[in-house]
CSV table of C-alpha atoms in Angstrom, one decimal:
chain,number,residue,atom,x,y,z
N,19,MET,CA,-19.5,4.3,11.5
N,20,VAL,CA,-19.0,7.9,11.8
N,21,ARG,CA,-17.2,7.2,15.4
N,22,LEU,CA,-16.2,10.5,17.9
N,23,ILE,CA,-12.2,9.8,17.2
N,24,THR,CA,-13.1,10.2,13.7
N,25,HIS,CA,-15.9,13.2,13.8
N,26,ASN,CA,-12.9,14.9,16.2
N,27,MET,CA,-10.6,14.8,13.1
N,28,LEU,CA,-12.7,16.4,10.1
N,29,ALA,CA,-13.7,20.2,9.4
N,30,CYS,CA,-15.2,20.9,6.7
N,31,HIS,CA,-13.6,21.2,2.7
N,32,VAL,CA,-15.4,24.3,0.9
N,33,LYS,CA,-14.2,26.3,-1.4
N,34,ASN,CA,-12.9,29.2,1.0
N,35,CYS,CA,-14.3,27.6,4.6
N,36,THR,CA,-11.9,28.4,6.9
N,37,LYS,CA,-14.1,30.2,9.7
N,38,ASP,CA,-16.1,27.7,12.3
N,39,ASN,CA,-15.1,24.8,9.9
N,40,PHE,CA,-14.2,22.3,12.6
N,41,PRO,CA,-16.7,21.0,14.7
N,42,LEU,CA,-19.7,19.7,12.2
N,43,SER,CA,-22.5,19.8,14.4
N,44,PHE,CA,-24.4,16.8,14.1
N,45,SER,CA,-28.5,16.3,13.8
N,46,ASP,CA,-31.1,14.5,13.5
N,47,VAL,CA,-28.3,11.8,14.9
N,48,GLU,CA,-29.3,7.9,15.3
N,49,LEU,CA,-26.5,7.0,17.4
N,50,VAL,CA,-25.2,3.1,18.3
N,51,VAL,CA,-22.5,2.0,20.5
N,52,ARG,CA,-20.6,-1.3,19.5
N,53,PRO,CA,-18.1,-2.6,22.3
N,54,ALA,CA,-14.1,-2.0,21.1
N,55,PRO,CA,-11.6,-3.8,22.5
N,56,GLU,CA,-10.0,-1.2,24.9
N,57,ASN,CA,-7.0,-0.1,23.7
N,58,LEU,CA,-6.0,2.8,26.9
N,59,GLU,CA,-2.3,2.8,25.6
N,60,PHE,CA,-3.5,4.3,21.8
N,61,ILE,CA,-6.3,7.1,23.6
N,62,GLN,CA,-2.9,8.0,25.5
N,63,ARG,CA,-1.2,9.1,22.5
N,64,PHE,CA,-3.4,10.2,21.1
N,65,LEU,CA,-4.7,12.9,23.4
N,66,PRO,CA,-2.8,15.9,22.1
N,67,LYS,CA,-4.5,15.4,18.9
N,68,LEU,CA,-7.8,15.9,20.1
N,69,ASP,CA,-9.8,19.4,20.3
N,70,TRP,CA,-10.7,19.1,23.8
N,71,SER,CA,-13.9,21.1,23.4
N,72,ALA,CA,-15.1,20.3,20.4
N,73,LEU,CA,-15.1,16.6,21.5
N,74,VAL,CA,-16.7,17.6,25.5
N,75,ASP,CA,-19.6,19.4,23.0
N,76,THR,CA,-20.0,17.3,20.8
N,77,ALA,CA,-20.4,14.3,23.2
N,78,ARG,CA,-22.6,16.3,25.2
N,79,SER,CA,-24.9,17.2,21.7
N,80,LEU,CA,-25.7,13.2,21.7
N,81,GLY,CA,-26.0,13.5,25.3
N,82,ASP,CA,-23.0,11.8,26.9
N,83,GLU,CA,-21.9,13.5,29.8
N,84,SER,CA,-19.3,11.5,31.2
N,85,LEU,CA,-16.7,14.2,29.8
N,86,PRO,CA,-15.6,16.5,32.6
N,87,GLU,CA,-15.2,19.6,31.1
N,88,GLN,CA,-11.2,20.9,31.0
N,89,MET,CA,-9.6,17.8,30.2
N,90,PRO,CA,-8.1,16.7,33.3
N,91,ASP,CA,-3.9,16.6,33.5
N,92,GLN,CA,-3.4,12.8,35.4
N,93,TRP,CA,-6.0,10.7,33.8
N,94,THR,CA,-7.3,7.6,36.1
N,95,GLU,CA,-8.0,4.3,34.4
N,96,GLU,CA,-11.7,5.4,34.8
N,97,GLN,CA,-10.9,8.3,32.7
N,98,LEU,CA,-10.0,6.7,30.3
N,99,LYS,CA,-12.0,4.2,29.7
N,100,ALA,CA,-15.2,6.8,29.7
N,101,LEU,CA,-13.0,8.9,27.0
N,102,HIS,CA,-13.0,5.2,25.1
N,103,HIS,CA,-15.9,4.9,25.1
N,104,VAL,CA,-16.6,8.0,23.6
N,105,LEU,CA,-14.3,8.5,21.7
N,106,MET,CA,-14.6,4.5,20.3
N,107,GLU,CA,-17.7,3.0,21.1
N,108,LEU,CA,-20.3,5.8,19.4
N,109,HIS,CA,-21.5,4.8,16.4
N,110,VAL,CA,-23.3,7.7,14.9
N,111,GLU,CA,-25.3,6.1,11.8
N,112,GLU,CA,-28.0,8.5,10.6
N,113,GLY,CA,-28.0,12.5,10.9
N,114,ASN,CA,-26.4,15.7,9.8
N,115,MET,CA,-23.2,17.1,9.8
N,116,THR,CA,-23.5,21.2,9.1
N,117,CYS,CA,-20.6,23.3,9.2
N,118,ARG,CA,-21.1,26.5,11.0
N,119,GLY,CA,-19.3,28.2,9.0
N,120,CYS,CA,-20.9,27.6,5.3
N,121,GLY,CA,-23.8,25.6,6.1
N,122,HIS,CA,-22.7,22.7,4.8
N,123,VAL,CA,-24.8,19.2,5.2
N,124,TYR,CA,-22.8,16.7,5.0
N,125,PRO,CA,-25.3,13.5,5.6
N,126,ILE,CA,-24.4,10.3,7.2
N,127,SER,CA,-26.7,7.6,5.6
N,128,ASN,CA,-26.2,4.2,7.0
N,129,GLY,CA,-23.0,4.7,8.4
N,130,ILE,CA,-21.6,6.5,5.4
N,131,PRO,CA,-21.1,10.1,6.0
N,132,ASN,CA,-20.9,11.5,2.2
N,133,MET,CA,-18.4,14.0,1.8
N,134,LEU,CA,-19.4,14.5,-2.2
N,135,LEU,CA,-19.0,18.0,-3.1
N,136,ALA,CA,-20.2,20.0,-6.3
N,137,GLU,CA,-18.4,21.1,-8.6
N,138,HIS,CA,-18.3,25.3,-7.6
N,139,GLU,CA,-17.7,24.0,-4.0
N,140,VAL,CA,-14.4,22.2,-4.8
N,141,GLY,CA,-11.1,23.9,-3.3
N,142,ARG,CA,-8.4,24.9,-6.6
M,7,MET,CA,-4.1,-6.4,-19.0
M,8,SER,CA,-7.6,-5.0,-18.7
M,9,ARG,CA,-7.3,-0.8,-17.6
M,10,PRO,CA,-10.2,-0.1,-15.6
M,11,GLU,CA,-9.6,3.1,-15.6
M,12,GLU,CA,-10.6,4.0,-19.7
M,13,ILE,CA,-14.1,2.0,-19.2
M,14,SER,CA,-15.6,4.2,-16.8
M,15,PRO,CA,-15.2,6.4,-14.1
M,16,PRO,CA,-14.7,4.5,-10.7
M,17,GLU,CA,-18.3,5.2,-8.9
M,18,ILE,CA,-20.1,4.1,-12.0
M,19,PHE,CA,-16.9,1.0,-13.1
M,20,TYR,CA,-17.2,-0.3,-9.3
M,21,GLY,CA,-20.8,-0.9,-9.2
M,22,ASP,CA,-22.3,-4.1,-7.2
M,23,VAL,CA,-20.8,-6.6,-10.0
M,24,GLU,CA,-17.7,-5.5,-10.0
M,25,ALA,CA,-17.8,-5.5,-5.4
M,26,THR,CA,-18.6,-8.3,-5.1
M,27,LYS,CA,-15.6,-9.1,-7.2
M,28,TYR,CA,-13.5,-7.9,-4.5
M,29,THR,CA,-14.7,-10.6,-2.2
M,30,SER,CA,-15.6,-14.2,-4.1
M,31,ASN,CA,-13.2,-14.1,-5.8
M,32,THR,CA,-9.9,-15.4,-4.5
M,33,ARG,CA,-7.7,-14.1,-7.3
M,34,VAL,CA,-8.7,-10.8,-6.8
M,35,LYS,CA,-8.1,-11.4,-2.6
M,36,SER,CA,-4.8,-12.5,-3.0
M,37,ILE,CA,-3.3,-9.6,-4.6
M,38,GLN,CA,-4.5,-7.4,-2.9
M,39,ALA,CA,-4.2,-8.7,0.1
M,40,GLN,CA,0.0,-9.7,-0.8
M,41,MET,CA,0.3,-5.3,-2.1
M,42,THR,CA,-1.4,-4.3,0.7
M,43,ARG,CA,0.9,-6.6,3.4
M,44,ARG,CA,4.3,-5.1,1.2
M,45,ALA,CA,2.6,-1.4,1.5
M,46,MET,CA,2.6,-1.8,5.4
M,47,GLU,CA,5.3,-3.2,5.0
M,48,LEU,CA,7.1,-0.4,3.2
M,49,LEU,CA,4.7,1.9,5.1
M,50,ALA,CA,6.7,1.0,8.6
M,51,LEU,CA,5.0,1.7,11.4
M,52,PRO,CA,6.3,1.9,14.7
M,53,GLU,CA,5.7,-1.9,16.4
M,54,ASP,CA,3.2,-2.9,18.5
M,55,GLU,CA,2.3,0.5,18.7
M,56,THR,CA,-1.6,1.2,17.1
M,57,ALA,CA,-1.8,4.3,14.3
M,58,PHE,CA,-4.3,5.9,13.0
M,59,VAL,CA,-3.5,5.5,8.9
M,60,LEU,CA,-5.8,5.9,6.3
M,61,ASP,CA,-6.4,3.9,3.5
M,62,ILE,CA,-7.2,5.6,0.3
M,63,GLY,CA,-9.7,4.3,-2.2
M,64,CYS,CA,-10.6,1.7,0.4
M,65,GLY,CA,-13.2,-0.3,-1.3
M,66,SER,CA,-15.2,-3.3,0.5
M,67,GLY,CA,-12.6,-3.2,3.4
M,68,LEU,CA,-9.7,-5.6,2.0
M,69,SER,CA,-6.8,-3.5,3.2
M,70,GLY,CA,-9.1,-2.4,5.6
M,71,GLU,CA,-9.6,-5.5,7.0
M,72,LEU,CA,-4.9,-6.3,7.6
M,73,LEU,CA,-5.1,-3.6,9.0
M,74,ASP,CA,-7.1,-4.7,11.6
M,75,GLU,CA,-5.3,-7.7,11.8
M,76,ALA,CA,-2.2,-5.1,12.5
M,77,GLY,CA,-3.8,-3.7,15.3
M,78,HIS,CA,-4.7,-0.6,13.6
M,79,VAL,CA,-7.0,2.7,13.7
M,80,TRP,CA,-8.2,3.0,10.2
M,81,VAL,CA,-10.4,5.9,8.2
M,82,GLY,CA,-11.3,4.5,4.8
M,83,VAL,CA,-12.8,6.7,2.2
M,84,ASP,CA,-13.9,5.7,-1.8
M,85,ILE,CA,-15.9,7.1,-4.0
M,86,ALA,CA,-17.9,3.8,-5.7
M,87,PRO,CA,-20.7,3.4,-3.1
M,88,SER,CA,-21.5,-0.6,-3.8
M,89,MET,CA,-17.7,-0.8,-2.3
M,90,LEU,CA,-18.8,0.6,0.6
M,91,GLU,CA,-21.7,-1.1,1.0
M,92,VAL,CA,-19.7,-4.3,0.6
M,93,ALA,CA,-17.2,-3.5,3.0
M,94,LEU,CA,-20.5,-2.5,5.5
M,95,GLU,CA,-21.7,-5.9,5.2
M,96,ARG,CA,-18.9,-7.1,6.0
M,97,GLU,CA,-18.0,-5.5,9.0
M,98,VAL,CA,-14.9,-3.8,9.4
M,99,GLU,CA,-13.6,-2.3,11.7
M,100,GLY,CA,-12.8,1.7,10.0
M,101,ASP,CA,-15.2,3.6,10.4
M,102,LEU,CA,-16.5,4.6,5.9
M,103,PHE,CA,-16.4,7.7,4.0
M,104,LEU,CA,-17.5,8.2,0.8
M,105,GLN,CA,-15.9,11.4,-0.8
M,106,ASP,CA,-14.1,11.6,-4.0
M,107,ILE,CA,-10.1,11.9,-2.9
M,108,GLY,CA,-9.4,14.3,-6.3
M,109,GLN,CA,-12.4,17.0,-3.9
M,110,GLY,CA,-9.6,16.8,-1.1
M,111,PHE,CA,-10.0,16.1,2.3
M,112,GLY,CA,-10.7,18.5,5.4
M,113,PHE,CA,-8.9,16.2,8.4
M,114,ARG,CA,-6.9,18.5,10.3
M,115,PRO,CA,-3.4,19.2,10.5
M,116,GLY,CA,-1.2,16.2,12.0
M,117,THR,CA,-4.1,13.6,12.0
M,118,PHE,CA,-2.8,10.7,10.4
M,119,ASP,CA,0.2,8.7,11.1
M,120,GLY,CA,0.1,7.3,7.9
M,121,ALA,CA,-1.7,6.1,4.2
M,122,ILE,CA,-2.2,3.2,1.8
M,123,SER,CA,-3.7,3.4,-0.9
M,124,ILE,CA,-4.0,0.1,-3.3
M,125,SER,CA,-4.1,0.8,-7.4
M,126,VAL,CA,-6.1,4.0,-6.9
M,127,ILE,CA,-4.1,6.7,-8.1
M,128,GLN,CA,-4.2,6.2,-10.9
M,129,TRP,CA,-7.6,7.0,-11.3
M,130,LEU,CA,-6.6,10.5,-10.5
M,131,LEU,CA,-5.5,11.1,-13.7
M,132,ASN,CA,-8.9,10.6,-15.7
M,133,ALA,CA,-10.8,13.3,-16.3
M,134,ASP,CA,-14.6,11.6,-16.2
M,135,SER,CA,-16.4,15.4,-16.2
M,136,SER,CA,-16.3,18.3,-18.2
M,137,SER,CA,-14.9,20.4,-15.0
M,138,HIS,CA,-12.4,18.1,-13.9
M,139,SER,CA,-8.5,18.3,-15.1
M,140,PRO,CA,-6.3,15.9,-13.4
M,141,ALA,CA,-3.5,17.8,-13.3
M,142,GLN,CA,-5.9,20.9,-10.4
M,143,ARG,CA,-7.1,17.0,-8.6
M,144,LEU,CA,-4.1,15.5,-8.4
M,145,THR,CA,-2.5,18.6,-6.3
M,146,ARG,CA,-5.2,19.2,-4.9
M,147,PHE,CA,-5.5,15.6,-3.0
M,148,PHE,CA,-2.0,15.7,-2.7
M,149,THR,CA,-2.0,19.3,-0.9
M,150,THR,CA,-4.4,18.8,1.7
M,151,LEU,CA,-2.9,14.5,2.4
M,152,HIS,CA,0.7,16.6,3.6
M,153,SER,CA,-1.4,18.3,6.0
M,154,ALA,CA,-3.8,15.8,7.2
M,155,LEU,CA,-0.2,13.8,8.0
M,156,LYS,CA,1.1,14.0,10.9
M,157,ASN,CA,5.5,14.7,10.8
M,158,PRO,CA,7.1,12.5,10.3
M,159,SER,CA,4.4,9.9,8.5
M,160,ARG,CA,4.5,8.0,5.2
M,161,ALA,CA,2.0,7.6,2.4
M,162,ILE,CA,2.7,4.8,0.5
M,163,PHE,CA,-0.1,4.0,-2.9
M,164,GLN,CA,0.3,0.8,-5.1
M,165,PHE,CA,-0.8,2.5,-8.6
M,166,TYR,CA,-1.3,1.1,-12.3
M,167,PRO,CA,0.4,4.2,-14.4
M,168,ASN,CA,0.0,4.0,-18.7
M,169,SER,CA,2.8,5.4,-19.2
M,170,ASP,CA,5.7,7.4,-17.8
M,171,ASP,CA,4.3,10.5,-18.6
M,172,GLN,CA,1.7,9.2,-15.8
M,173,VAL,CA,4.4,8.4,-13.0
M,174,GLN,CA,6.0,11.8,-14.3
M,175,MET,CA,3.3,13.8,-13.5
M,176,ILE,CA,2.0,12.3,-10.5
M,177,VAL,CA,5.8,12.5,-8.3
M,178,ASN,CA,5.3,15.9,-9.6
M,179,ALA,CA,2.1,17.2,-8.3
M,180,ALA,CA,3.1,15.7,-4.5
M,181,GLN,CA,6.9,16.9,-4.5
M,182,ARG,CA,4.7,20.6,-5.5
M,183,ALA,CA,2.5,19.5,-2.0
M,184,GLY,CA,5.9,18.8,-0.3
M,185,PHE,CA,6.5,15.2,-0.1
M,186,GLY,CA,9.5,14.0,-0.2
M,187,GLY,CA,10.1,9.9,-1.6
M,188,GLY,CA,9.7,8.8,-4.8
M,189,LEU,CA,8.7,5.7,-6.8
M,190,VAL,CA,9.8,2.2,-5.5
M,191,VAL,CA,9.6,-1.0,-8.5
M,192,ASP,CA,9.3,-4.2,-6.9
M,193,TYR,CA,10.8,-6.6,-9.7
M,194,PRO,CA,11.7,-4.6,-12.3
M,195,ASN,CA,12.4,-7.4,-14.7
M,196,SER,CA,9.6,-9.3,-14.2
M,197,LYS,CA,6.4,-8.4,-16.3
M,198,LYS,CA,3.8,-10.2,-14.6
M,199,ALA,CA,4.3,-9.6,-10.6
M,200,ARG,CA,6.1,-5.9,-11.4
M,201,LYS,CA,4.8,-3.6,-8.7
M,202,MET,CA,4.8,0.3,-8.8
M,203,TYR,CA,5.0,1.9,-5.0
M,204,LEU,CA,4.7,5.8,-5.2
M,205,CYS,CA,6.3,5.9,-1.0
M,206,LEU,CA,5.9,9.9,-0.4
M,207,MET,CA,7.3,11.1,3.2
M,208,VAL,CA,6.4,13.8,5.3
M,209,GLY,CA,9.4,15.0,7.3
M,210,GLN,CA,13.4,13.5,6.2
M,211,GLN,CA,13.7,9.8,5.8
M,212,GLU,CA,15.4,7.6,4.0
M,213,ILE,CA,13.8,5.7,0.6
M,214,PRO,CA,13.2,2.2,1.5
M,215,LYS,CA,14.8,-0.7,-0.8
M,216,ALA,CA,12.4,-2.3,-3.8
M,217,LEU,CA,12.4,-5.6,-4.4
M,218,ASN,CA,14.3,-7.2,-7.6
M,219,GLY,CA,13.9,-11.1,-8.4
M,220,ASP,CA,16.5,-12.8,-5.9
M,221,GLU,CA,14.5,-11.8,-2.8
M,222,MET,CA,11.7,-14.2,-4.6
M,223,GLN,CA,14.7,-17.7,-4.0
M,224,VAL,CA,13.2,-18.6,-0.2
M,225,ASP,CA,13.2,-21.9,-0.6
M,226,GLU,CA,16.9,-22.6,1.0
M,227,ASP,CA,18.2,-25.2,-1.6
M,228,SER,CA,17.8,-23.7,-4.5
M,229,SER,CA,18.8,-20.5,-3.5
M,230,LEU,CA,22.7,-22.0,-2.3
M,231,GLY,CA,21.6,-23.7,-6.0
M,232,MET,CA,22.2,-21.0,-7.9
M,233,LYS,CA,24.8,-19.4,-6.0
M,234,LYS,CA,27.3,-22.4,-6.6
M,235,ARG,CA,26.1,-22.0,-10.2
M,236,ARG,CA,27.0,-18.5,-10.2
M,237,GLU,CA,30.3,-18.8,-9.0
M,238,GLU,CA,31.2,-21.6,-11.7
M,239,ILE,CA,30.4,-19.4,-14.3
M,240,LEU,CA,32.4,-17.0,-13.4
M,241,ASN,CA,35.2,-19.5,-12.2
M,242,GLU,CA,34.6,-20.6,-15.9
M,243,LYS,CA,35.4,-17.4,-17.1
M,244,ARG,CA,37.9,-16.8,-15.5
M,245,ARG,CA,39.9,-19.8,-16.3
M,246,ARG,CA,39.1,-19.0,-19.7
M,247,LYS,CA,40.7,-15.8,-19.4
M,248,ASP,CA,44.0,-17.2,-18.2
M,249,GLN,CA,44.6,-19.7,-20.6
M,250,GLY,CA,43.7,-17.0,-23.0
M,251,GLY,CA,46.2,-14.7,-21.6
M,252,LYS,CA,49.0,-17.1,-22.0
M,253,LYS,CA,48.5,-18.8,-25.5
M,254,GLY,CA,47.6,-14.7,-26.4
M,255,GLY,CA,44.4,-15.5,-28.2
M,256,LYS,CA,41.0,-18.3,-28.3
M,257,LYS,CA,42.0,-21.8,-27.7
M,258,GLY,CA,40.2,-24.2,-29.6
M,259,LYS,CA,39.6,-28.2,-30.3
M,260,LYS,CA,43.1,-28.0,-32.4
M,261,ASP,CA,45.2,-26.8,-29.3
M,262,LEU,CA,44.1,-30.0,-27.6
M,263,ASP,CA,45.1,-32.8,-29.0
M,264,ALA,CA,42.1,-35.9,-28.9
M,265,LYS,CA,42.7,-37.8,-25.7
M,266,GLU,CA,42.7,-34.4,-23.9
M,267,TRP,CA,39.3,-33.2,-25.2
M,268,ILE,CA,37.1,-36.3,-24.7
M,269,MET,CA,39.2,-36.2,-21.4
M,270,LYS,CA,37.6,-32.6,-21.1
M,271,LYS,CA,34.2,-33.0,-22.7
M,272,LYS,CA,33.4,-36.5,-20.1
M,273,GLU,CA,35.0,-34.8,-17.5
M,274,LEU,CA,32.0,-31.3,-18.0
M,275,TYR,CA,29.8,-34.7,-18.6
M,276,ARG,CA,30.0,-35.7,-14.5
M,277,SER,CA,30.1,-32.3,-13.4
M,278,ARG,CA,26.7,-32.1,-15.1
M,279,GLY,CA,25.3,-35.7,-13.9
M,280,LYS,CA,24.6,-36.2,-17.2
M,281,GLU,CA,24.2,-39.9,-17.3
M,282,GLY,CA,26.1,-43.0,-19.2
M,283,VAL,CA,29.4,-41.6,-18.9
M,284,PRO,CA,31.9,-44.2,-20.3
M,285,ASN,CA,34.0,-44.7,-17.9
M,286,ASP,CA,38.2,-43.8,-18.7
M,287,SER,CA,40.2,-46.7,-19.2
M,288,LYS,CA,43.7,-47.2,-20.9
M,289,TYR,CA,40.6,-47.7,-24.2
M,290,THR,CA,39.7,-44.7,-23.5
M,291,ALA,CA,40.7,-42.2,-27.6
M,292,ARG,CA,43.1,-45.2,-29.2
M,293,LYS,CA,43.3,-44.4,-32.6
M,294,ARG,CA,41.9,-47.8,-33.5
M,295,LYS,CA,43.3,-49.9,-35.7
M,296,VAL,CA,43.5,-50.1,-39.5
M,297,TYR,CA,41.8,-52.7,-40.8
M,298,PHE,CA,41.9,-53.7,-44.7
């Protein structure tokens, strides 16, 4: 159930991991597409929060090429729909999320990522 | 009242048995729903606009369902796998995370438009393992949450504190993390309905008002009746005061003659709607003839 909208907001929270801790990279992914009701107005409002290059890279690593390299200035409805599909309808059910900075692996099982840290990794 | 915090750590307490209670028990459900509605009211998100909300301690997704209904996109975190499993079975819309909130969040700054949490943060006050320090976990939780919320926004926590010290500790930790706001206590005079909400604000905002007993009267008639009654009491008090002022002392039975006193009593009974109050007549309060 990890959607890319959430993944795009997620950084590694291991202690002292401040460099390259975003985005977490996917591996061994099992993808599921679940149709979601379209809410293009919400997507449009959400645009400033997105890290575009991270989103495009992640989407491409998952095999979705529908997003342009640069964030368009003027959005057509088609582009918004593609973005909606990438953000809200792609669910990662199984796999791993790896932090490129510290190498911590967050396993995803059954659609739920395990974000628990070991005691020595907890920040103060 | 039972305190689950004193029984075992949350990930163990909310096992399969406890988790099913949250879906099969209608009482638990209705209370949770009620508190979530109130929390959402306090959260005061702009209406008719989809927001990105964090549900802290989402459990089986009861509160998430209400967020869905309101049309919001949400992310839930919880530490109990069994509860999350139930949430999965119920096919809630939000993204779920298995996360210990005391370890902090990894969300990027300004991610969420708001956060709610129902009956959760009292768990943070427990030290379930030797490495847990409640103060540290609270601080970590609030600081990472503060950065994950956008400005301006709110975070509403319903919680059951054990003592005033606990409240103080939580509020202090939140303030140190940069939050404004404070406690809102609904129905403070009722033991049962009393609910505490910690309303934390990012940015300058006003604290919402608590509910007290008066708003509970939804029934128009009864509230009107109460108003009338209150007015009567006020009037009575005023009258007594006036009379007292004239006579310069308490006016007792002895100052009235018998007839006045009886008439007053009858009037009082009638106004109270008592049945069987005798009619007034020329015989009322007349002295009886002495026989023998």
